[in-house]
mmCIF file of C-alpha atoms and ligand atoms in Angstrom:
data_model
loop_
_atom_site.group_PDB
_atom_site.id
_atom_site.type_symbol
_atom_site.label_atom_id
_atom_site.label_comp_id
_atom_site.label_asym_id
_atom_site.label_seq_id
_atom_site.Cartn_x
_atom_site.Cartn_y
_atom_site.Cartn_z
ATOM 1 C CA MET R 199 153.960 170.197 125.322
ATOM 2 C CA THR R 200 150.674 171.684 126.514
ATOM 3 C CA ASP R 201 148.493 171.413 123.246
ATOM 4 C CA THR R 202 146.413 168.334 123.065
ATOM 5 C CA ARG R 203 147.205 165.983 120.232
ATOM 6 C CA ILE R 204 145.394 166.191 117.070
ATOM 7 C CA TYR R 205 145.006 162.801 115.378
ATOM 8 C CA LEU R 206 144.852 162.119 111.623
ATOM 9 C CA SER R 207 141.394 160.493 111.649
ATOM 10 C CA PRO R 208 140.195 159.348 115.082
ATOM 11 C CA PRO R 209 136.838 157.813 115.788
ATOM 12 C CA ASP R 210 133.978 160.203 116.327
ATOM 13 C CA VAL R 211 131.371 158.390 118.289
ATOM 14 C CA SER R 212 128.378 160.036 120.254
ATOM 15 C CA ASP R 213 125.827 159.313 122.893
ATOM 16 C CA LEU R 214 123.680 157.630 120.232
ATOM 17 C CA GLU R 215 126.176 154.968 119.439
ATOM 18 C CA ARG R 216 126.745 154.463 123.293
ATOM 19 C CA LYS R 217 123.114 154.018 123.826
ATOM 20 C CA LEU R 218 122.777 151.533 121.029
ATOM 21 C CA LEU R 219 125.780 149.571 122.175
ATOM 22 C CA LEU R 220 124.525 149.352 125.771
ATOM 23 C CA GLU R 221 121.082 148.252 124.446
ATOM 24 C CA ALA R 222 122.599 145.549 122.502
ATOM 25 C CA PHE R 223 124.744 144.373 125.448
ATOM 26 C CA ASP R 224 121.552 144.341 127.639
ATOM 27 C CA SER R 225 119.619 142.444 125.108
ATOM 28 C CA ASN R 226 122.298 139.556 125.426
ATOM 29 C CA TRP R 227 122.799 139.302 121.633
ATOM 30 C CA VAL R 228 126.624 139.428 122.650
ATOM 31 C CA ALA R 229 127.549 137.094 119.471
ATOM 32 C CA PRO R 230 128.221 137.515 115.852
ATOM 33 C CA VAL R 231 124.478 137.169 115.200
ATOM 34 C CA GLY R 232 121.533 139.293 116.200
ATOM 35 C CA PRO R 233 119.029 141.932 115.403
ATOM 36 C CA ASP R 234 121.698 144.893 115.422
ATOM 37 C CA LEU R 235 123.602 143.005 112.743
ATOM 38 C CA ASP R 236 120.507 142.557 110.575
ATOM 39 C CA ALA R 237 119.554 146.161 110.923
ATOM 40 C CA PHE R 238 123.072 147.519 110.264
ATOM 41 C CA GLU R 239 123.278 145.469 107.088
ATOM 42 C CA ALA R 240 119.804 146.656 106.002
ATOM 43 C CA GLN R 241 120.766 150.260 106.584
ATOM 44 C CA VAL R 242 123.958 150.111 104.623
ATOM 45 C CA ALA R 243 122.459 148.078 101.792
ATOM 46 C CA GLU R 244 120.008 150.855 101.408
ATOM 47 C CA LEU R 245 122.405 153.664 101.629
ATOM 48 C CA VAL R 246 124.699 152.038 99.002
ATOM 49 C CA GLY R 247 121.762 151.157 96.887
ATOM 50 C CA VAL R 248 122.343 147.356 96.613
ATOM 51 C CA ARG R 249 120.268 144.217 97.484
ATOM 52 C CA HIS R 250 122.735 142.597 100.011
ATOM 53 C CA ALA R 251 125.138 143.532 102.536
ATOM 54 C CA ILE R 252 127.107 141.072 104.821
ATOM 55 C CA ALA R 253 128.795 142.534 107.825
ATOM 56 C CA LEU R 254 132.361 141.002 108.464
ATOM 57 C CA SER R 255 135.123 141.394 110.883
ATOM 58 C CA SER R 256 137.117 143.672 108.686
ATOM 59 C CA GLY R 257 137.399 145.323 105.296
ATOM 60 C CA THR R 258 140.291 142.973 104.478
ATOM 61 C CA ALA R 259 138.015 139.934 105.212
ATOM 62 C CA ALA R 260 135.536 141.536 102.864
ATOM 63 C CA LEU R 261 138.161 141.874 100.100
ATOM 64 C CA HIS R 262 139.231 138.183 100.669
ATOM 65 C CA LEU R 263 135.657 136.884 100.142
ATOM 66 C CA ALA R 264 134.925 139.218 97.264
ATOM 67 C CA LEU R 265 138.037 137.793 95.407
ATOM 68 C CA VAL R 266 136.715 134.155 96.324
ATOM 69 C CA ALA R 267 133.273 135.064 94.927
ATOM 70 C CA ALA R 268 135.082 136.237 91.675
ATOM 71 C CA GLY R 269 136.576 132.766 91.469
ATOM 72 C CA VAL R 270 140.206 133.889 92.071
ATOM 73 C CA ARG R 271 142.448 130.824 92.782
ATOM 74 C CA ARG R 272 146.040 129.776 93.207
ATOM 75 C CA GLY R 273 148.104 130.836 90.081
ATOM 76 C CA ASP R 274 145.534 133.508 88.996
ATOM 77 C CA THR R 275 146.523 137.120 88.408
ATOM 78 C CA VAL R 276 144.435 140.179 89.596
ATOM 79 C CA LEU R 277 144.975 143.628 88.405
ATOM 80 C CA VAL R 278 145.403 146.040 91.478
ATOM 81 C CA PRO R 279 146.024 149.781 91.682
ATOM 82 C CA SER R 280 149.611 150.216 93.051
ATOM 83 C CA PHE R 281 148.435 153.356 94.942
ATOM 84 C CA THR R 282 146.643 151.729 97.867
ATOM 85 C CA PHE R 283 146.842 150.384 101.212
ATOM 86 C CA ALA R 284 148.493 146.989 101.632
ATOM 87 C CA ALA R 285 145.173 145.198 102.559
ATOM 88 C CA THR R 286 144.011 145.440 98.922
ATOM 89 C CA ALA R 287 147.009 143.470 97.642
ATOM 90 C CA ASN R 288 147.330 141.175 100.635
ATOM 91 C CA ALA R 289 143.806 139.727 100.005
ATOM 92 C CA VAL R 290 145.214 138.649 96.560
ATOM 93 C CA MET R 291 148.100 136.954 98.245
ATOM 94 C CA TYR R 292 145.803 135.034 100.808
ATOM 95 C CA LEU R 293 144.462 133.131 97.684
ATOM 96 C CA GLY R 294 147.871 132.269 96.226
ATOM 97 C CA ALA R 295 147.173 134.600 93.277
ATOM 98 C CA ARG R 296 149.446 137.298 91.956
ATOM 99 C CA PRO R 297 148.734 141.036 91.828
ATOM 100 C CA ILE R 298 149.631 142.996 88.787
ATOM 101 C CA PHE R 299 150.036 146.662 89.740
ATOM 102 C CA LEU R 300 148.779 149.509 87.680
ATOM 103 C CA ASP R 301 149.652 153.170 88.019
ATOM 104 C CA SER R 302 147.230 156.005 88.923
ATOM 105 C CA THR R 303 146.029 158.852 86.784
ATOM 106 C CA ALA R 304 147.045 162.260 88.143
ATOM 107 C CA ALA R 305 143.358 163.347 87.449
ATOM 108 C CA SER R 306 142.272 161.793 90.750
ATOM 109 C CA TRP R 307 145.142 159.540 92.064
ATOM 110 C CA ASN R 308 142.896 156.423 91.323
ATOM 111 C CA VAL R 309 143.833 153.679 88.898
ATOM 112 C CA ASP R 310 144.244 154.986 85.374
ATOM 113 C CA PRO R 311 141.417 153.278 83.326
ATOM 114 C CA GLY R 312 143.622 153.556 80.192
ATOM 115 C CA LEU R 313 146.085 151.232 81.701
ATOM 116 C CA VAL R 314 143.349 148.855 82.890
ATOM 117 C CA ALA R 315 141.902 148.769 79.322
ATOM 118 C CA ASP R 316 145.620 148.262 77.856
ATOM 119 C CA GLU R 317 146.435 145.499 80.253
ATOM 120 C CA LEU R 318 143.167 143.631 79.720
ATOM 121 C CA ARG R 319 143.586 143.972 75.865
ATOM 122 C CA SER R 320 147.156 142.745 75.746
ATOM 123 C CA ARG R 321 146.401 139.850 78.149
ATOM 124 C CA ALA R 322 143.414 138.813 76.235
ATOM 125 C CA ALA R 323 145.511 138.723 73.056
ATOM 126 C CA ARG R 324 147.928 136.257 75.017
ATOM 127 C CA GLY R 325 145.178 134.273 76.533
ATOM 128 C CA GLN R 326 146.212 135.433 80.046
ATOM 129 C CA LEU R 327 143.233 137.398 81.373
ATOM 130 C CA PRO R 328 143.340 138.266 85.077
ATOM 131 C CA ARG R 329 140.498 136.629 87.097
ATOM 132 C CA ALA R 330 139.654 140.041 88.560
ATOM 133 C CA VAL R 331 140.266 143.713 88.498
ATOM 134 C CA ILE R 332 140.260 145.540 91.960
ATOM 135 C CA THR R 333 139.595 149.294 91.988
ATOM 136 C CA VAL R 334 140.229 151.414 95.069
ATOM 137 C CA ASP R 335 138.274 154.723 95.814
ATOM 138 C CA MET R 336 141.266 156.553 97.105
ATOM 139 C CA TYR R 337 140.943 158.958 100.083
ATOM 140 C CA GLY R 338 137.090 158.878 99.499
ATOM 141 C CA GLN R 339 136.979 159.694 95.859
ATOM 142 C CA CYS R 340 135.503 157.198 93.300
ATOM 143 C CA ALA R 341 137.557 155.780 90.569
ATOM 144 C CA ASP R 342 136.321 156.401 87.025
ATOM 145 C CA TYR R 343 133.677 153.522 86.664
ATOM 146 C CA GLY R 344 132.317 154.361 83.117
ATOM 147 C CA PRO R 345 135.576 153.364 81.333
ATOM 148 C CA LEU R 346 136.613 150.830 83.902
ATOM 149 C CA LEU R 347 133.335 148.825 83.735
ATOM 150 C CA ASP R 348 133.416 149.081 79.869
ATOM 151 C CA ALA R 349 136.825 147.510 79.906
ATOM 152 C CA CYS R 350 135.951 144.849 82.392
ATOM 153 C CA ASP R 351 132.552 144.010 80.552
ATOM 154 C CA ARG R 352 134.469 143.739 77.235
ATOM 155 C CA TYR R 353 136.576 140.933 78.536
ATOM 156 C CA GLY R 354 134.267 139.346 80.970
ATOM 157 C CA VAL R 355 136.407 140.177 83.968
ATOM 158 C CA ALA R 356 134.907 140.698 87.414
ATOM 159 C CA LEU R 357 135.412 144.058 88.851
ATOM 160 C CA ILE R 358 135.671 144.353 92.716
ATOM 161 C CA GLU R 359 135.338 147.859 94.298
ATOM 162 C CA ASP R 360 137.539 148.597 97.371
ATOM 163 C CA ALA R 361 135.415 151.307 98.822
ATOM 164 C CA ALA R 362 136.971 150.984 102.202
ATOM 165 C CA GLU R 363 137.691 154.617 102.348
ATOM 166 C CA ALA R 364 134.691 155.811 100.360
ATOM 167 C CA LEU R 365 131.333 155.266 102.147
ATOM 168 C CA GLY R 366 129.023 158.093 101.145
ATOM 169 C CA ALA R 367 130.960 159.072 98.107
ATOM 170 C CA THR R 368 129.243 159.077 94.730
ATOM 171 C CA TYR R 369 130.082 158.605 91.041
ATOM 172 C CA ARG R 370 127.761 160.093 88.560
ATOM 173 C CA GLY R 371 124.909 160.011 91.316
ATOM 174 C CA ARG R 372 125.668 156.323 92.099
ATOM 175 C CA ALA R 373 127.062 155.356 95.664
ATOM 176 C CA ALA R 374 130.642 154.134 96.149
ATOM 177 C CA GLY R 375 130.487 150.386 96.844
ATOM 178 C CA SER R 376 127.854 149.768 94.121
ATOM 179 C CA PHE R 377 130.111 149.049 91.211
ATOM 180 C CA GLY R 378 130.998 145.718 89.854
ATOM 181 C CA LEU R 379 130.483 142.210 91.265
ATOM 182 C CA ALA R 380 130.936 143.187 94.872
ATOM 183 C CA GLY R 381 132.012 146.351 96.836
ATOM 184 C CA VAL R 382 134.059 146.379 100.206
ATOM 185 C CA LEU R 383 133.636 148.714 102.958
ATOM 186 C CA SER R 384 135.790 149.165 106.188
ATOM 187 C CA PHE R 385 134.699 150.316 109.702
ATOM 188 C CA ASN R 386 138.162 150.345 110.979
ATOM 189 C CA GLY R 387 138.779 153.068 113.798
ATOM 190 C CA ASN R 388 140.215 155.635 111.154
ATOM 191 C CA LYS R 389 137.507 155.356 108.550
ATOM 192 C CA ILE R 390 134.641 157.634 107.811
ATOM 193 C CA ILE R 391 132.452 155.700 110.108
ATOM 194 C CA THR R 392 133.779 153.016 112.576
ATOM 195 C CA THR R 393 132.480 150.034 114.559
ATOM 196 C CA GLY R 394 135.917 149.832 116.252
ATOM 197 C CA GLY R 395 136.858 147.314 113.709
ATOM 198 C CA GLY R 396 134.796 145.664 111.022
ATOM 199 C CA GLY R 397 133.792 145.810 107.283
ATOM 200 C CA MET R 398 131.034 144.831 104.839
ATOM 201 C CA LEU R 399 130.723 143.098 101.485
ATOM 202 C CA VAL R 400 127.827 144.730 99.470
ATOM 203 C CA THR R 401 126.516 143.268 96.193
ATOM 204 C CA ASP R 402 123.414 142.944 93.994
ATOM 205 C CA ASP R 403 124.396 139.385 93.335
ATOM 206 C CA GLY R 404 122.312 136.814 95.280
ATOM 207 C CA ARG R 405 124.770 134.108 94.642
ATOM 208 C CA VAL R 406 127.571 136.172 95.945
ATOM 209 C CA ALA R 407 125.732 137.167 99.073
ATOM 210 C CA THR R 408 124.780 133.656 99.875
ATOM 211 C CA GLN R 409 128.233 132.390 99.357
ATOM 212 C CA THR R 410 129.793 135.161 101.487
ATOM 213 C CA ARG R 411 127.527 134.450 104.464
ATOM 214 C CA HIS R 412 128.296 130.833 104.107
ATOM 215 C CA LEU R 413 132.030 131.222 103.998
ATOM 216 C CA ALA R 414 132.158 133.831 106.773
ATOM 217 C CA THR R 415 130.487 131.426 109.122
ATOM 218 C CA GLN R 416 132.875 128.374 108.820
ATOM 219 C CA ALA R 417 130.975 127.142 105.776
ATOM 220 C CA ARG R 418 128.608 125.151 107.951
ATOM 221 C CA GLU R 419 126.168 123.141 105.964
ATOM 222 C CA PRO R 420 122.542 123.168 107.174
ATOM 223 C CA PHE R 421 122.658 120.063 109.423
ATOM 224 C CA PRO R 422 122.435 119.900 113.159
ATOM 225 C CA HIS R 423 125.720 117.998 113.372
ATOM 226 C CA TYR R 424 128.125 120.607 111.637
ATOM 227 C CA GLU R 425 128.700 119.309 108.200
ATOM 228 C CA HIS R 426 131.541 120.906 106.082
ATOM 229 C CA ARG R 427 132.243 120.578 102.381
ATOM 230 C CA THR R 428 134.650 123.612 101.911
ATOM 231 C CA VAL R 429 137.103 125.566 103.802
ATOM 232 C CA GLY R 430 135.307 128.447 105.711
ATOM 233 C CA TYR R 431 136.189 131.397 107.901
ATOM 234 C CA ASN R 432 135.319 132.989 110.978
ATOM 235 C CA TYR R 433 134.649 136.412 109.615
ATOM 236 C CA ARG R 434 131.327 137.632 110.925
ATOM 237 C CA LEU R 435 130.994 140.999 112.745
ATOM 238 C CA SER R 436 129.847 141.031 116.370
ATOM 239 C CA ASN R 437 126.279 142.167 117.039
ATOM 240 C CA LEU R 438 127.607 144.587 119.588
ATOM 241 C CA LEU R 439 129.885 146.402 116.963
ATOM 242 C CA ALA R 440 127.034 146.313 114.671
ATOM 243 C CA ALA R 441 124.922 148.286 117.251
ATOM 244 C CA VAL R 442 127.751 150.983 116.985
ATOM 245 C CA GLY R 443 127.594 150.882 113.369
ATOM 246 C CA ARG R 444 123.893 151.501 113.304
ATOM 247 C CA GLY R 445 124.376 154.731 115.219
ATOM 248 C CA GLN R 446 127.403 155.911 112.902
ATOM 249 C CA VAL R 447 125.385 155.216 109.789
ATOM 250 C CA GLN R 448 122.612 157.441 111.123
ATOM 251 C CA ARG R 449 125.183 160.242 111.496
ATOM 252 C CA LEU R 450 126.858 159.630 108.209
ATOM 253 C CA ASP R 451 125.630 162.894 106.632
ATOM 254 C CA GLU R 452 126.865 164.864 109.511
ATOM 255 C CA LEU R 453 130.443 163.159 109.505
ATOM 256 C CA ILE R 454 130.748 163.792 105.858
ATOM 257 C CA ALA R 455 129.683 167.452 106.275
ATOM 258 C CA ALA R 456 132.377 167.929 108.984
ATOM 259 C CA ARG R 457 135.057 166.380 106.758
ATOM 260 C CA THR R 458 133.964 168.459 103.831
ATOM 261 C CA GLN R 459 134.205 171.577 105.970
ATOM 262 C CA THR R 460 137.611 170.676 106.944
ATOM 263 C CA ALA R 461 138.713 170.245 103.279
ATOM 264 C CA GLU R 462 137.260 173.620 102.511
ATOM 265 C CA PHE R 463 138.982 175.180 105.497
ATOM 266 C CA TYR R 464 142.382 173.856 104.430
ATOM 267 C CA ARG R 465 141.703 174.948 100.846
ATOM 268 C CA ASP R 466 140.754 178.428 101.941
ATOM 269 C CA ALA R 467 143.639 178.795 104.349
ATOM 270 C CA LEU R 468 146.440 177.182 102.358
ATOM 271 C CA GLY R 469 145.351 177.380 98.855
ATOM 272 C CA ASP R 470 147.136 180.737 98.307
ATOM 273 C CA LEU R 471 150.565 179.280 99.209
ATOM 274 C CA PRO R 472 152.892 178.440 96.331
ATOM 275 C CA GLY R 473 154.110 174.879 95.996
ATOM 276 C CA LEU R 474 150.916 173.252 97.606
ATOM 277 C CA THR R 475 148.537 171.377 95.324
ATOM 278 C CA PHE R 476 145.306 169.603 96.955
ATOM 279 C CA MET R 477 144.406 166.168 95.675
ATOM 280 C CA PRO R 478 142.508 166.784 92.365
ATOM 281 C CA VAL R 479 138.874 166.301 92.373
ATOM 282 C CA ALA R 480 137.237 164.735 89.234
ATOM 283 C CA ASP R 481 134.001 166.401 87.954
ATOM 284 C CA TYR R 482 132.168 162.950 87.734
ATOM 285 C CA GLY R 483 131.281 162.709 91.437
ATOM 286 C CA THR R 484 131.507 163.766 95.064
ATOM 287 C CA PRO R 485 134.100 162.654 97.494
ATOM 288 C CA ASN R 486 133.343 161.890 101.326
ATOM 289 C CA TRP R 487 136.543 163.800 101.954
ATOM 290 C CA TRP R 488 137.786 161.098 104.270
ATOM 291 C CA LEU R 489 141.262 162.529 104.263
ATOM 292 C CA THR R 490 142.361 165.870 102.864
ATOM 293 C CA CYS R 491 145.614 165.337 101.125
ATOM 294 C CA LEU R 492 148.085 167.585 99.138
ATOM 295 C CA LEU R 493 151.277 167.493 97.173
ATOM 296 C CA VAL R 494 154.304 169.513 98.320
ATOM 297 C CA ASP R 495 156.795 171.041 95.898
ATOM 298 C CA ALA R 496 159.664 171.588 98.132
ATOM 299 C CA GLU R 497 161.391 174.213 96.077
ATOM 300 C CA GLU R 498 158.328 176.410 95.506
ATOM 301 C CA PHE R 499 156.897 175.999 99.041
ATOM 302 C CA GLY R 500 160.262 176.433 100.824
ATOM 303 C CA ALA R 501 159.992 173.101 102.810
ATOM 304 C CA SER R 502 159.785 169.457 101.871
ATOM 305 C CA ARG R 503 156.855 167.287 102.707
ATOM 306 C CA ASP R 504 159.024 165.530 105.304
ATOM 307 C CA ALA R 505 159.922 168.830 106.869
ATOM 308 C CA ILE R 506 156.267 169.851 107.239
ATOM 309 C CA LEU R 507 155.446 166.343 108.672
ATOM 310 C CA GLU R 508 158.153 166.907 111.190
ATOM 311 C CA HIS R 509 157.104 170.362 112.115
ATOM 312 C CA LEU R 510 153.500 169.152 112.593
ATOM 313 C CA GLY R 511 154.793 166.249 114.819
ATOM 314 C CA ALA R 512 156.496 168.818 116.938
ATOM 315 C CA GLN R 513 153.325 170.717 117.368
ATOM 316 C CA ASN R 514 151.714 167.412 118.493
ATOM 317 C CA ILE R 515 149.645 167.038 115.311
ATOM 318 C CA GLU R 516 149.535 163.851 113.691
ATOM 319 C CA ALA R 517 149.981 163.890 109.694
ATOM 320 C CA ARG R 518 151.006 161.200 107.443
ATOM 321 C CA PRO R 519 152.547 160.604 103.895
ATOM 322 C CA THR R 520 150.247 159.500 101.326
ATOM 323 C CA TRP R 521 150.261 155.598 100.777
ATOM 324 C CA LYS R 522 153.524 154.102 99.623
ATOM 325 C CA PRO R 523 152.650 152.349 96.440
ATOM 326 C CA MET R 524 152.587 148.685 96.389
ATOM 327 C CA HIS R 525 155.287 148.289 93.550
ATOM 328 C CA LEU R 526 157.786 150.078 95.829
ATOM 329 C CA GLN R 527 156.999 147.773 98.834
ATOM 330 C CA PRO R 528 159.717 145.028 99.494
ATOM 331 C CA LEU R 529 156.851 142.448 99.795
ATOM 332 C CA PHE R 530 155.800 143.073 96.183
ATOM 333 C CA GLN R 531 159.141 143.786 94.580
ATOM 334 C CA ASP R 532 158.917 140.757 92.248
ATOM 335 C CA CYS R 533 155.352 141.758 91.047
ATOM 336 C CA VAL R 534 154.633 143.377 87.599
ATOM 337 C CA MET R 535 154.061 147.087 87.674
ATOM 338 C CA ARG R 536 152.460 148.847 84.516
ATOM 339 C CA GLY R 537 152.472 152.603 83.912
ATOM 340 C CA GLY R 538 154.426 155.778 84.616
ATOM 341 C CA GLU R 539 155.392 157.470 87.848
ATOM 342 C CA VAL R 540 152.210 159.132 89.025
ATOM 343 C CA SER R 541 151.746 157.023 92.180
ATOM 344 C CA ALA R 542 155.465 157.227 92.994
ATOM 345 C CA ASP R 543 155.375 161.068 92.702
ATOM 346 C CA VAL R 544 152.289 161.307 94.958
ATOM 347 C CA PHE R 545 154.119 159.128 97.472
ATOM 348 C CA ARG R 546 157.258 161.238 97.322
ATOM 349 C CA ARG R 547 155.316 164.582 97.777
ATOM 350 C CA GLY R 548 151.901 163.790 99.285
ATOM 351 C CA LEU R 549 150.681 164.836 102.743
ATOM 352 C CA CYS R 550 147.501 163.724 104.393
ATOM 353 C CA LEU R 551 146.266 166.354 106.957
ATOM 354 C CA PRO R 552 144.228 165.750 110.127
ATOM 355 C CA SER R 553 140.686 165.157 108.809
ATOM 356 C CA GLY R 554 138.579 163.714 111.618
ATOM 357 C CA SER R 555 134.934 164.693 111.756
ATOM 358 C CA ALA R 556 135.277 165.888 115.214
ATOM 359 C CA LEU R 557 137.883 168.660 114.452
ATOM 360 C CA THR R 558 137.094 172.092 115.728
ATOM 361 C CA ASP R 559 137.975 175.254 114.012
ATOM 362 C CA GLU R 560 140.652 175.894 116.610
ATOM 363 C CA ASP R 561 142.144 172.493 115.660
ATOM 364 C CA ARG R 562 141.969 173.329 112.004
ATOM 365 C CA ARG R 563 143.647 176.670 112.762
ATOM 366 C CA ARG R 564 146.424 175.025 114.632
ATOM 367 C CA VAL R 565 147.035 172.622 111.723
ATOM 368 C CA VAL R 566 147.156 175.520 109.169
ATOM 369 C CA ASP R 567 149.382 177.574 111.217
ATOM 370 C CA ALA R 568 151.777 174.644 111.784
ATOM 371 C CA VAL R 569 151.977 174.014 107.939
ATOM 372 C CA ARG R 570 152.495 177.738 107.269
ATOM 373 C CA ASP R 571 155.127 178.022 110.010
ATOM 374 C CA GLY R 572 156.800 174.939 108.632
ATOM 375 C CA ARG R 573 158.505 176.958 105.904
HETATM 376 C C1 PLP N 200 141.286 150.448 105.534
HETATM 377 C C2 PLP N 200 141.538 149.869 104.159
HETATM 378 C C3 PLP N 200 141.284 148.424 103.915
HETATM 379 C C4 PLP N 200 141.023 147.551 105.095
HETATM 380 O O1 PLP N 200 140.138 147.585 105.835
HETATM 381 P P1 PLP N 200 140.277 146.995 107.230
HETATM 382 O O2 PLP N 200 138.823 147.067 107.867
HETATM 383 O O3 PLP N 200 141.130 147.842 108.038
HETATM 384 O O4 PLP N 200 140.566 145.512 107.133
HETATM 385 C C5 PLP N 200 141.268 147.983 102.616
HETATM 386 N N1 PLP N 200 141.559 148.934 101.629
HETATM 387 C C6 PLP N 200 141.761 150.214 101.851
HETATM 388 C C7 PLP N 200 141.960 151.033 100.579
HETATM 389 C C8 PLP N 200 141.657 150.733 103.041
HETATM 390 O O5 PLP N 200 141.981 152.114 103.276
#
């Protein structure tokens, strides 16, 4: 095979990040504390439009501490979109709580706000309200926060926004991550910006921010002798990685523009083919186009999703099926699932195309040709 591999969503780092990383190294703030961490948090808080941001070792850690902040404890229930990455539901399991899975709406592939409202109504009537509702901004598109927040507010249930995939996306002009009690961001290597691994909890709530910082640093009480009253975690991000994040945030507009161009390129080049339907974009906001995904109707297109995947693989192109819903996972087979078949159908037919921000037109062309030839 002569062609270089095209990855789904590889890191895109530049001389700017390299310079900031080396400066942090030379400053000897080689620890989970330091000026780059402070600066990175301030940048992201401003970008998201919230008062507080706490940099953590992963998005999953941020989910865990967001659920703690919402008061989730052993035996509680938490509403979770079935169509998500396992990290969302795993964080619920860490606390000994049970996820109740909800289906997506076909309008955006995000959680169906009608199902959230129905589930809260029927659980309120039984005196079994969940402790929290987690929403996910799938593939960089916000969930429908108007009706979602209405429903949560009506029953006094905390909403936690898993915006791990959505930094830079907006909903009615407001930034992803800014909705509900707390938002969660991820800087994993495949996300829209990366620190090589990391995450952040963002919130307007001062109590949540203070508690999160405390729990993320082993819940150390302010005594010289290391006093502890509660179980803590070692969840802080390294200052070195925060330095990389500072550079990535500065480039966020450029990175989103590149992914947007990729989405447009694929739409222009593949939109005319029968049997391919791109992820629907709701008119309430702007996605960050983290990944461009589409549904394949095997009959109409002349090849199945899996046949296309195999053909792309043979061309040294990495593509993936859309997330396998949690209610179909062996791990969660005993959990309650509400709603229809939207997420299962998206999983059966969905395909994520290479969407990294460093893709060249030549790369995009290779992907498009491979999809077309896959028939
Ligand atoms: C990536 C991701 C996470 C987890 O983030 P990590 O930083 O990898 O722990 C959580 N939720 C969703 C929807 C994600 O895509």
